[in-house]
Amino acid sequence: MRPLIFLKKVFEEKNVVGFDIVELCPNKNDKSSDFLAAKLYYKMLSYKFMDEAADEAYDNTYDVDYKSGTTNNSKFEDDED
């Protein structure tokens, strides 16, 4: 099984609460290992938070009530207590 497929399956089936990339020895002349580690870290972050972003369906546009001309620039509902 390819490593990224395995990692994605782990993140889908388990509640991963942390991860660490160890044993990286940066090299001044060759940055490929640094780039690979950063790419792997990014992939794991996307596997962890991909479902949450889809569930929230967050849109950074403003809600505009065109009849009254008011905007709601918060994604939270205002309480009227």
PDB file of N, CA and C in Angstrom:
ATOM      1  N   MET A   1       0.853  -1.183   0.000  1.00  0.00           N
ATOM      2  CA  MET A   1       0.000   0.000   0.000  1.00  0.00           C
ATOM      3  C   MET A   1       0.891   1.237   0.000  1.00  0.00           C
ATOM      4  N   ARG A   2       0.538   2.195  -0.829  1.00  0.00           N
ATOM      5  CA  ARG A   2       1.329   3.425  -0.890  1.00  0.00           C
ATOM      6  C   ARG A   2       1.222   4.181   0.437  1.00  0.00           C
ATOM      7  N   PRO A   3       2.310   4.834   0.868  1.00  0.00           N
ATOM      8  CA  PRO A   3       2.311   5.507   2.181  1.00  0.00           C
ATOM      9  C   PRO A   3       1.228   6.577   2.336  1.00  0.00           C
ATOM     10  N   LEU A   4       0.975   7.395   1.318  1.00  0.00           N
ATOM     11  CA  LEU A   4      -0.025   8.443   1.471  1.00  0.00           C
ATOM     12  C   LEU A   4      -1.437   7.864   1.561  1.00  0.00           C
ATOM     13  N   ILE A   5      -1.694   6.787   0.852  1.00  0.00           N
ATOM     14  CA  ILE A   5      -3.001   6.130   0.956  1.00  0.00           C
ATOM     15  C   ILE A   5      -3.180   5.584   2.363  1.00  0.00           C
ATOM     16  N   PHE A   6      -2.105   5.004   2.907  1.00  0.00           N
ATOM     17  CA  PHE A   6      -2.150   4.491   4.275  1.00  0.00           C
ATOM     18  C   PHE A   6      -2.420   5.617   5.273  1.00  0.00           C
ATOM     19  N   LEU A   7      -1.690   6.721   5.137  1.00  0.00           N
ATOM     20  CA  LEU A   7      -1.893   7.855   6.052  1.00  0.00           C
ATOM     21  C   LEU A   7      -3.313   8.407   5.960  1.00  0.00           C
ATOM     22  N   LYS A   8      -3.821   8.540   4.753  1.00  0.00           N
ATOM     23  CA  LYS A   8      -5.178   9.051   4.584  1.00  0.00           C
ATOM     24  C   LYS A   8      -6.189   8.139   5.257  1.00  0.00           C
ATOM     25  N   LYS A   9      -6.009   6.829   5.129  1.00  0.00           N
ATOM     26  CA  LYS A   9      -6.918   5.865   5.751  1.00  0.00           C
ATOM     27  C   LYS A   9      -6.848   5.957   7.278  1.00  0.00           C
ATOM     28  N   VAL A  10      -5.654   6.140   7.810  1.00  0.00           N
ATOM     29  CA  VAL A  10      -5.500   6.303   9.263  1.00  0.00           C
ATOM     30  C   VAL A  10      -6.276   7.529   9.737  1.00  0.00           C
ATOM     31  N   PHE A  11      -6.140   8.650   9.030  1.00  0.00           N
ATOM     32  CA  PHE A  11      -6.830   9.873   9.416  1.00  0.00           C
ATOM     33  C   PHE A  11      -8.344   9.744   9.266  1.00  0.00           C
ATOM     34  N   GLU A  12      -8.808   8.938   8.320  1.00  0.00           N
ATOM     35  CA  GLU A  12     -10.246   8.730   8.140  1.00  0.00           C
ATOM     36  C   GLU A  12     -10.826   7.866   9.253  1.00  0.00           C
ATOM     37  N   GLU A  13     -10.072   6.874   9.722  1.00  0.00           N
ATOM     38  CA  GLU A  13     -10.605   5.889  10.660  1.00  0.00           C
ATOM     39  C   GLU A  13     -10.294   6.196  12.120  1.00  0.00           C
ATOM     40  N   LYS A  14      -9.297   6.986  12.390  1.00  0.00           N
ATOM     41  CA  LYS A  14      -8.882   7.277  13.763  1.00  0.00           C
ATOM     42  C   LYS A  14      -8.931   8.774  14.026  1.00  0.00           C
ATOM     43  N   ASN A  15      -9.038   9.134  15.291  1.00  0.00           N
ATOM     44  CA  ASN A  15      -8.982  10.540  15.690  1.00  0.00           C
ATOM     45  C   ASN A  15      -7.527  10.894  15.993  1.00  0.00           C
ATOM     46  N   VAL A  16      -6.811  11.322  15.000  1.00  0.00           N
ATOM     47  CA  VAL A  16      -5.398  11.678  15.153  1.00  0.00           C
ATOM     48  C   VAL A  16      -5.335  13.021  15.863  1.00  0.00           C
ATOM     49  N   VAL A  17      -4.622  13.059  16.989  1.00  0.00           N
ATOM     50  CA  VAL A  17      -4.548  14.295  17.770  1.00  0.00           C
ATOM     51  C   VAL A  17      -3.179  14.958  17.682  1.00  0.00           C
ATOM     52  N   GLY A  18      -2.227  14.314  17.033  1.00  0.00           N
ATOM     53  CA  GLY A  18      -0.911  14.914  16.880  1.00  0.00           C
ATOM     54  C   GLY A  18      -0.034  14.064  15.995  1.00  0.00           C
ATOM     55  N   PHE A  19       0.972  14.688  15.433  1.00  0.00           N
ATOM     56  CA  PHE A  19       1.951  13.962  14.634  1.00  0.00           C
ATOM     57  C   PHE A  19       3.233  14.761  14.611  1.00  0.00           C
ATOM     58  N   ASP A  20       4.319  14.063  14.318  1.00  0.00           N
ATOM     59  CA  ASP A  20       5.631  14.690  14.347  1.00  0.00           C
ATOM     60  C   ASP A  20       6.481  14.082  13.244  1.00  0.00           C
ATOM     61  N   ILE A  21       7.274  14.880  12.620  1.00  0.00           N
ATOM     62  CA  ILE A  21       8.215  14.402  11.615  1.00  0.00           C
ATOM     63  C   ILE A  21       9.599  14.503  12.239  1.00  0.00           C
ATOM     64  N   VAL A  22      10.257  13.358  12.400  1.00  0.00           N
ATOM     65  CA  VAL A  22      11.559  13.323  13.075  1.00  0.00           C
ATOM     66  C   VAL A  22      12.631  12.800  12.131  1.00  0.00           C
ATOM     67  N   GLU A  23      13.860  12.905  12.589  1.00  0.00           N
ATOM     68  CA  GLU A  23      15.030  12.403  11.875  1.00  0.00           C
ATOM     69  C   GLU A  23      15.277  13.126  10.552  1.00  0.00           C
ATOM     70  N   LEU A  24      14.950  14.394  10.494  1.00  0.00           N
ATOM     71  CA  LEU A  24      15.271  15.193   9.319  1.00  0.00           C
ATOM     72  C   LEU A  24      16.579  15.914   9.604  1.00  0.00           C
ATOM     73  N   CYS A  25      17.540  15.737   8.732  1.00  0.00           N
ATOM     74  CA  CYS A  25      18.831  16.403   8.867  1.00  0.00           C
ATOM     75  C   CYS A  25      18.969  17.397   7.714  1.00  0.00           C
ATOM     76  N   PRO A  26      18.648  18.669   7.953  1.00  0.00           N
ATOM     77  CA  PRO A  26      18.724  19.656   6.871  1.00  0.00           C
ATOM     78  C   PRO A  26      20.126  19.723   6.257  1.00  0.00           C
ATOM     79  N   ASN A  27      20.153  19.923   4.967  1.00  0.00           N
ATOM     80  CA  ASN A  27      21.404  20.007   4.223  1.00  0.00           C
ATOM     81  C   ASN A  27      21.433  21.348   3.498  1.00  0.00           C
ATOM     82  N   LYS A  28      22.505  22.098   3.658  1.00  0.00           N
ATOM     83  CA  LYS A  28      22.604  23.417   3.033  1.00  0.00           C
ATOM     84  C   LYS A  28      22.592  23.338   1.510  1.00  0.00           C
ATOM     85  N   ASN A  29      23.113  22.273   0.959  1.00  0.00           N
ATOM     86  CA  ASN A  29      23.246  22.155  -0.495  1.00  0.00           C
ATOM     87  C   ASN A  29      22.035  21.519  -1.168  1.00  0.00           C
ATOM     88  N   ASP A  30      21.284  20.730  -0.442  1.00  0.00           N
ATOM     89  CA  ASP A  30      20.148  20.018  -1.041  1.00  0.00           C
ATOM     90  C   ASP A  30      18.909  20.225  -0.169  1.00  0.00           C
ATOM     91  N   LYS A  31      17.938  20.950  -0.687  1.00  0.00           N
ATOM     92  CA  LYS A  31      16.739  21.279   0.079  1.00  0.00           C
ATOM     93  C   LYS A  31      15.585  20.299  -0.172  1.00  0.00           C
ATOM     94  N   SER A  32      15.825  19.228  -0.926  1.00  0.00           N
ATOM     95  CA  SER A  32      14.733  18.320  -1.277  1.00  0.00           C
ATOM     96  C   SER A  32      14.149  17.620  -0.052  1.00  0.00           C
ATOM     97  N   SER A  33      14.990  17.252   0.929  1.00  0.00           N
ATOM     98  CA  SER A  33      14.455  16.591   2.120  1.00  0.00           C
ATOM     99  C   SER A  33      13.600  17.561   2.946  1.00  0.00           C
ATOM    100  N   ASP A  34      14.006  18.836   3.012  1.00  0.00           N
ATOM    101  CA  ASP A  34      13.196  19.845   3.712  1.00  0.00           C
ATOM    102  C   ASP A  34      11.843  20.005   3.027  1.00  0.00           C
ATOM    103  N   PHE A  35      11.872  20.075   1.708  1.00  0.00           N
ATOM    104  CA  PHE A  35      10.636  20.233   0.947  1.00  0.00           C
ATOM    105  C   PHE A  35       9.730  19.019   1.115  1.00  0.00           C
ATOM    106  N   LEU A  36      10.300  17.829   1.076  1.00  0.00           N
ATOM    107  CA  LEU A  36       9.517  16.609   1.241  1.00  0.00           C
ATOM    108  C   LEU A  36       8.859  16.556   2.620  1.00  0.00           C
ATOM    109  N   ALA A  37       9.596  16.927   3.655  1.00  0.00           N
ATOM    110  CA  ALA A  37       9.040  16.931   5.011  1.00  0.00           C
ATOM    111  C   ALA A  37       7.906  17.952   5.130  1.00  0.00           C
ATOM    112  N   ALA A  38       8.086  19.135   4.542  1.00  0.00           N
ATOM    113  CA  ALA A  38       7.036  20.167   4.579  1.00  0.00           C
ATOM    114  C   ALA A  38       5.798  19.699   3.819  1.00  0.00           C
ATOM    115  N   LYS A  39       6.003  19.043   2.690  1.00  0.00           N
ATOM    116  CA  LYS A  39       4.881  18.547   1.888  1.00  0.00           C
ATOM    117  C   LYS A  39       4.121  17.447   2.634  1.00  0.00           C
ATOM    118  N   LEU A  40       4.854  16.560   3.297  1.00  0.00           N
ATOM    119  CA  LEU A  40       4.218  15.500   4.090  1.00  0.00           C
ATOM    120  C   LEU A  40       3.418  16.094   5.248  1.00  0.00           C
ATOM    121  N   TYR A  41       3.975  17.080   5.921  1.00  0.00           N
ATOM    122  CA  TYR A  41       3.287  17.746   7.029  1.00  0.00           C
ATOM    123  C   TYR A  41       1.997  18.406   6.531  1.00  0.00           C
ATOM    124  N   TYR A  42       2.069  19.089   5.392  1.00  0.00           N
ATOM    125  CA  TYR A  42       0.894  19.730   4.793  1.00  0.00           C
ATOM    126  C   TYR A  42      -0.176  18.697   4.452  1.00  0.00           C
ATOM    127  N   LYS A  43       0.233  17.562   3.896  1.00  0.00           N
ATOM    128  CA  LYS A  43      -0.711  16.504   3.549  1.00  0.00           C
ATOM    129  C   LYS A  43      -1.424  15.990   4.800  1.00  0.00           C
ATOM    130  N   MET A  44      -0.682  15.761   5.869  1.00  0.00           N
ATOM    131  CA  MET A  44      -1.299  15.251   7.092  1.00  0.00           C
ATOM    132  C   MET A  44      -2.261  16.277   7.686  1.00  0.00           C
ATOM    133  N   LEU A  45      -1.913  17.559   7.633  1.00  0.00           N
ATOM    134  CA  LEU A  45      -2.832  18.595   8.100  1.00  0.00           C
ATOM    135  C   LEU A  45      -4.113  18.603   7.268  1.00  0.00           C
ATOM    136  N   SER A  46      -3.969  18.455   5.964  1.00  0.00           N
ATOM    137  CA  SER A  46      -5.162  18.459   5.110  1.00  0.00           C
ATOM    138  C   SER A  46      -6.008  17.225   5.367  1.00  0.00           C
ATOM    139  N   TYR A  47      -5.397  16.069   5.639  1.00  0.00           N
ATOM    140  CA  TYR A  47      -6.169  14.871   5.965  1.00  0.00           C
ATOM    141  C   TYR A  47      -6.924  15.063   7.273  1.00  0.00           C
ATOM    142  N   LYS A  48      -6.312  15.735   8.229  1.00  0.00           N
ATOM    143  CA  LYS A  48      -6.949  15.947   9.540  1.00  0.00           C
ATOM    144  C   LYS A  48      -8.131  16.899   9.446  1.00  0.00           C
ATOM    145  N   PHE A  49      -7.984  18.000   8.724  1.00  0.00           N
ATOM    146  CA  PHE A  49      -9.000  19.044   8.740  1.00  0.00           C
ATOM    147  C   PHE A  49      -9.855  19.110   7.481  1.00  0.00           C
ATOM    148  N   MET A  50      -9.667  18.213   6.555  1.00  0.00           N
ATOM    149  CA  MET A  50     -10.415  18.225   5.303  1.00  0.00           C
ATOM    150  C   MET A  50     -11.919  18.062   5.552  1.00  0.00           C
ATOM    151  N   ASP A  51     -12.337  17.123   6.383  1.00  0.00           N
ATOM    152  CA  ASP A  51     -13.756  16.895   6.638  1.00  0.00           C
ATOM    153  C   ASP A  51     -14.386  18.051   7.401  1.00  0.00           C
ATOM    154  N   GLU A  52     -13.659  18.640   8.344  1.00  0.00           N
ATOM    155  CA  GLU A  52     -14.208  19.759   9.108  1.00  0.00           C
ATOM    156  C   GLU A  52     -14.486  20.951   8.202  1.00  0.00           C
ATOM    157  N   ALA A  53     -13.600  21.226   7.283  1.00  0.00           N
ATOM    158  CA  ALA A  53     -13.799  22.349   6.364  1.00  0.00           C
ATOM    159  C   ALA A  53     -14.995  22.090   5.460  1.00  0.00           C
ATOM    160  N   ALA A  54     -15.175  20.864   5.037  1.00  0.00           N
ATOM    161  CA  ALA A  54     -16.315  20.534   4.176  1.00  0.00           C
ATOM    162  C   ALA A  54     -17.619  20.618   4.956  1.00  0.00           C
ATOM    163  N   ASP A  55     -17.600  20.211   6.238  1.00  0.00           N
ATOM    164  CA  ASP A  55     -18.813  20.256   7.053  1.00  0.00           C
ATOM    165  C   ASP A  55     -19.247  21.689   7.333  1.00  0.00           C
ATOM    166  N   GLU A  56     -18.293  22.562   7.607  1.00  0.00           N
ATOM    167  CA  GLU A  56     -18.633  23.951   7.914  1.00  0.00           C
ATOM    168  C   GLU A  56     -19.060  24.714   6.682  1.00  0.00           C
ATOM    169  N   ALA A  57     -18.542  24.316   5.546  1.00  0.00           N
ATOM    170  CA  ALA A  57     -18.807  25.014   4.280  1.00  0.00           C
ATOM    171  C   ALA A  57     -18.590  26.510   4.466  1.00  0.00           C
ATOM    172  N   TYR A  58     -17.465  26.852   5.061  1.00  0.00           N
ATOM    173  CA  TYR A  58     -17.154  28.245   5.359  1.00  0.00           C
ATOM    174  C   TYR A  58     -16.930  29.017   4.068  1.00  0.00           C
ATOM    175  N   ASP A  59     -17.584  30.127   3.992  1.00  0.00           N
ATOM    176  CA  ASP A  59     -17.455  31.006   2.841  1.00  0.00           C
ATOM    177  C   ASP A  59     -17.056  32.372   3.379  1.00  0.00           C
ATOM    178  N   ASN A  60     -15.970  32.941   2.901  1.00  0.00           N
ATOM    179  CA  ASN A  60     -15.525  34.213   3.468  1.00  0.00           C
ATOM    180  C   ASN A  60     -16.152  35.421   2.776  1.00  0.00           C
ATOM    181  N   THR A  61     -17.282  35.218   2.135  1.00  0.00           N
ATOM    182  CA  THR A  61     -18.022  36.352   1.590  1.00  0.00           C
ATOM    183  C   THR A  61     -19.019  36.819   2.628  1.00  0.00           C
ATOM    184  N   TYR A  62     -19.517  38.012   2.451  1.00  0.00           N
ATOM    185  CA  TYR A  62     -20.462  38.577   3.396  1.00  0.00           C
ATOM    186  C   TYR A  62     -21.888  38.262   2.987  1.00  0.00           C
ATOM    187  N   ASP A  63     -22.742  38.043   3.994  1.00  0.00           N
ATOM    188  CA  ASP A  63     -24.168  37.889   3.734  1.00  0.00           C
ATOM    189  C   ASP A  63     -24.762  39.286   3.615  1.00  0.00           C
ATOM    190  N   VAL A  64     -25.447  39.532   2.532  1.00  0.00           N
ATOM    191  CA  VAL A  64     -26.021  40.855   2.310  1.00  0.00           C
ATOM    192  C   VAL A  64     -27.524  40.723   2.171  1.00  0.00           C
ATOM    193  N   ASP A  65     -28.249  41.532   2.957  1.00  0.00           N
ATOM    194  CA  ASP A  65     -29.698  41.629   2.802  1.00  0.00           C
ATOM    195  C   ASP A  65     -29.930  42.799   1.846  1.00  0.00           C
ATOM    196  N   TYR A  66     -30.229  42.475   0.602  1.00  0.00           N
ATOM    197  CA  TYR A  66     -30.311  43.504  -0.428  1.00  0.00           C
ATOM    198  C   TYR A  66     -31.510  44.429  -0.250  1.00  0.00           C
ATOM    199  N   LYS A  67     -32.561  43.969   0.450  1.00  0.00           N
ATOM    200  CA  LYS A  67     -33.729  44.834   0.670  1.00  0.00           C
ATOM    201  C   LYS A  67     -33.405  45.944   1.661  1.00  0.00           C
ATOM    202  N   SER A  68     -32.747  45.573   2.764  1.00  0.00           N
ATOM    203  CA  SER A  68     -32.445  46.590   3.770  1.00  0.00           C
ATOM    204  C   SER A  68     -31.065  47.210   3.584  1.00  0.00           C
ATOM    205  N   GLY A  69     -30.207  46.538   2.800  1.00  0.00           N
ATOM    206  CA  GLY A  69     -28.863  47.067   2.578  1.00  0.00           C
ATOM    207  C   GLY A  69     -27.902  46.762   3.702  1.00  0.00           C
ATOM    208  N   THR A  70     -28.282  45.900   4.641  1.00  0.00           N
ATOM    209  CA  THR A  70     -27.395  45.568   5.758  1.00  0.00           C
ATOM    210  C   THR A  70     -26.551  44.349   5.412  1.00  0.00           C
ATOM    211  N   THR A  71     -25.411  44.258   6.082  1.00  0.00           N
ATOM    212  CA  THR A  71     -24.527  43.107   5.893  1.00  0.00           C
ATOM    213  C   THR A  71     -24.330  42.406   7.211  1.00  0.00           C
ATOM    214  N   ASN A  72     -24.045  41.110   7.125  1.00  0.00           N
ATOM    215  CA  ASN A  72     -23.677  40.337   8.298  1.00  0.00           C
ATOM    216  C   ASN A  72     -22.291  39.799   8.024  1.00  0.00           C
ATOM    217  N   ASN A  73     -21.265  40.425   8.590  1.00  0.00           N
ATOM    218  CA  ASN A  73     -19.907  39.994   8.309  1.00  0.00           C
ATOM    219  C   ASN A  73     -19.385  39.004   9.341  1.00  0.00           C
ATOM    220  N   SER A  74     -20.293  38.336  10.046  1.00  0.00           N
ATOM    221  CA  SER A  74     -19.925  37.285  10.975  1.00  0.00           C
ATOM    222  C   SER A  74     -20.629  36.007  10.566  1.00  0.00           C
ATOM    223  N   LYS A  75     -19.934  34.880  10.708  1.00  0.00           N
ATOM    224  CA  LYS A  75     -20.574  33.614  10.363  1.00  0.00           C
ATOM    225  C   LYS A  75     -21.411  33.079  11.518  1.00  0.00           C
ATOM    226  N   PHE A  76     -21.418  33.789  12.678  1.00  0.00           N
ATOM    227  CA  PHE A  76     -22.198  33.366  13.812  1.00  0.00           C
ATOM    228  C   PHE A  76     -23.506  34.157  13.871  1.00  0.00           C
ATOM    229  N   GLU A  77     -24.523  33.486  14.343  1.00  0.00           N
ATOM    230  CA  GLU A  77     -25.827  34.141  14.504  1.00  0.00           C
ATOM    231  C   GLU A  77     -25.779  35.078  15.704  1.00  0.00           C
ATOM    232  N   ASP A  78     -26.420  36.223  15.606  1.00  0.00           N
ATOM    233  CA  ASP A  78     -26.523  37.145  16.731  1.00  0.00           C
ATOM    234  C   ASP A  78     -27.644  36.705  17.639  1.00  0.00           C
ATOM    235  N   ASP A  79     -27.401  36.704  18.958  1.00  0.00           N
ATOM    236  CA  ASP A  79     -28.460  36.402  19.922  1.00  0.00           C
ATOM    237  C   ASP A  79     -29.258  37.666  20.186  1.00  0.00           C
ATOM    238  N   GLU A  80     -30.570  37.524  20.280  1.00  0.00           N
ATOM    239  CA  GLU A  80     -31.417  38.678  20.518  1.00  0.00           C
ATOM    240  C   GLU A  80     -32.008  38.638  21.915  1.00  0.00           C
ATOM    241  N   ASP A  81     -31.199  38.217  22.928  1.00  0.00           N
ATOM    242  CA  ASP A  81     -31.685  38.141  24.313  1.00  0.00           C
ATOM    243  C   ASP A  81     -31.661  39.484  24.969  1.00  0.00           C
TER     244      ASP A  81
END
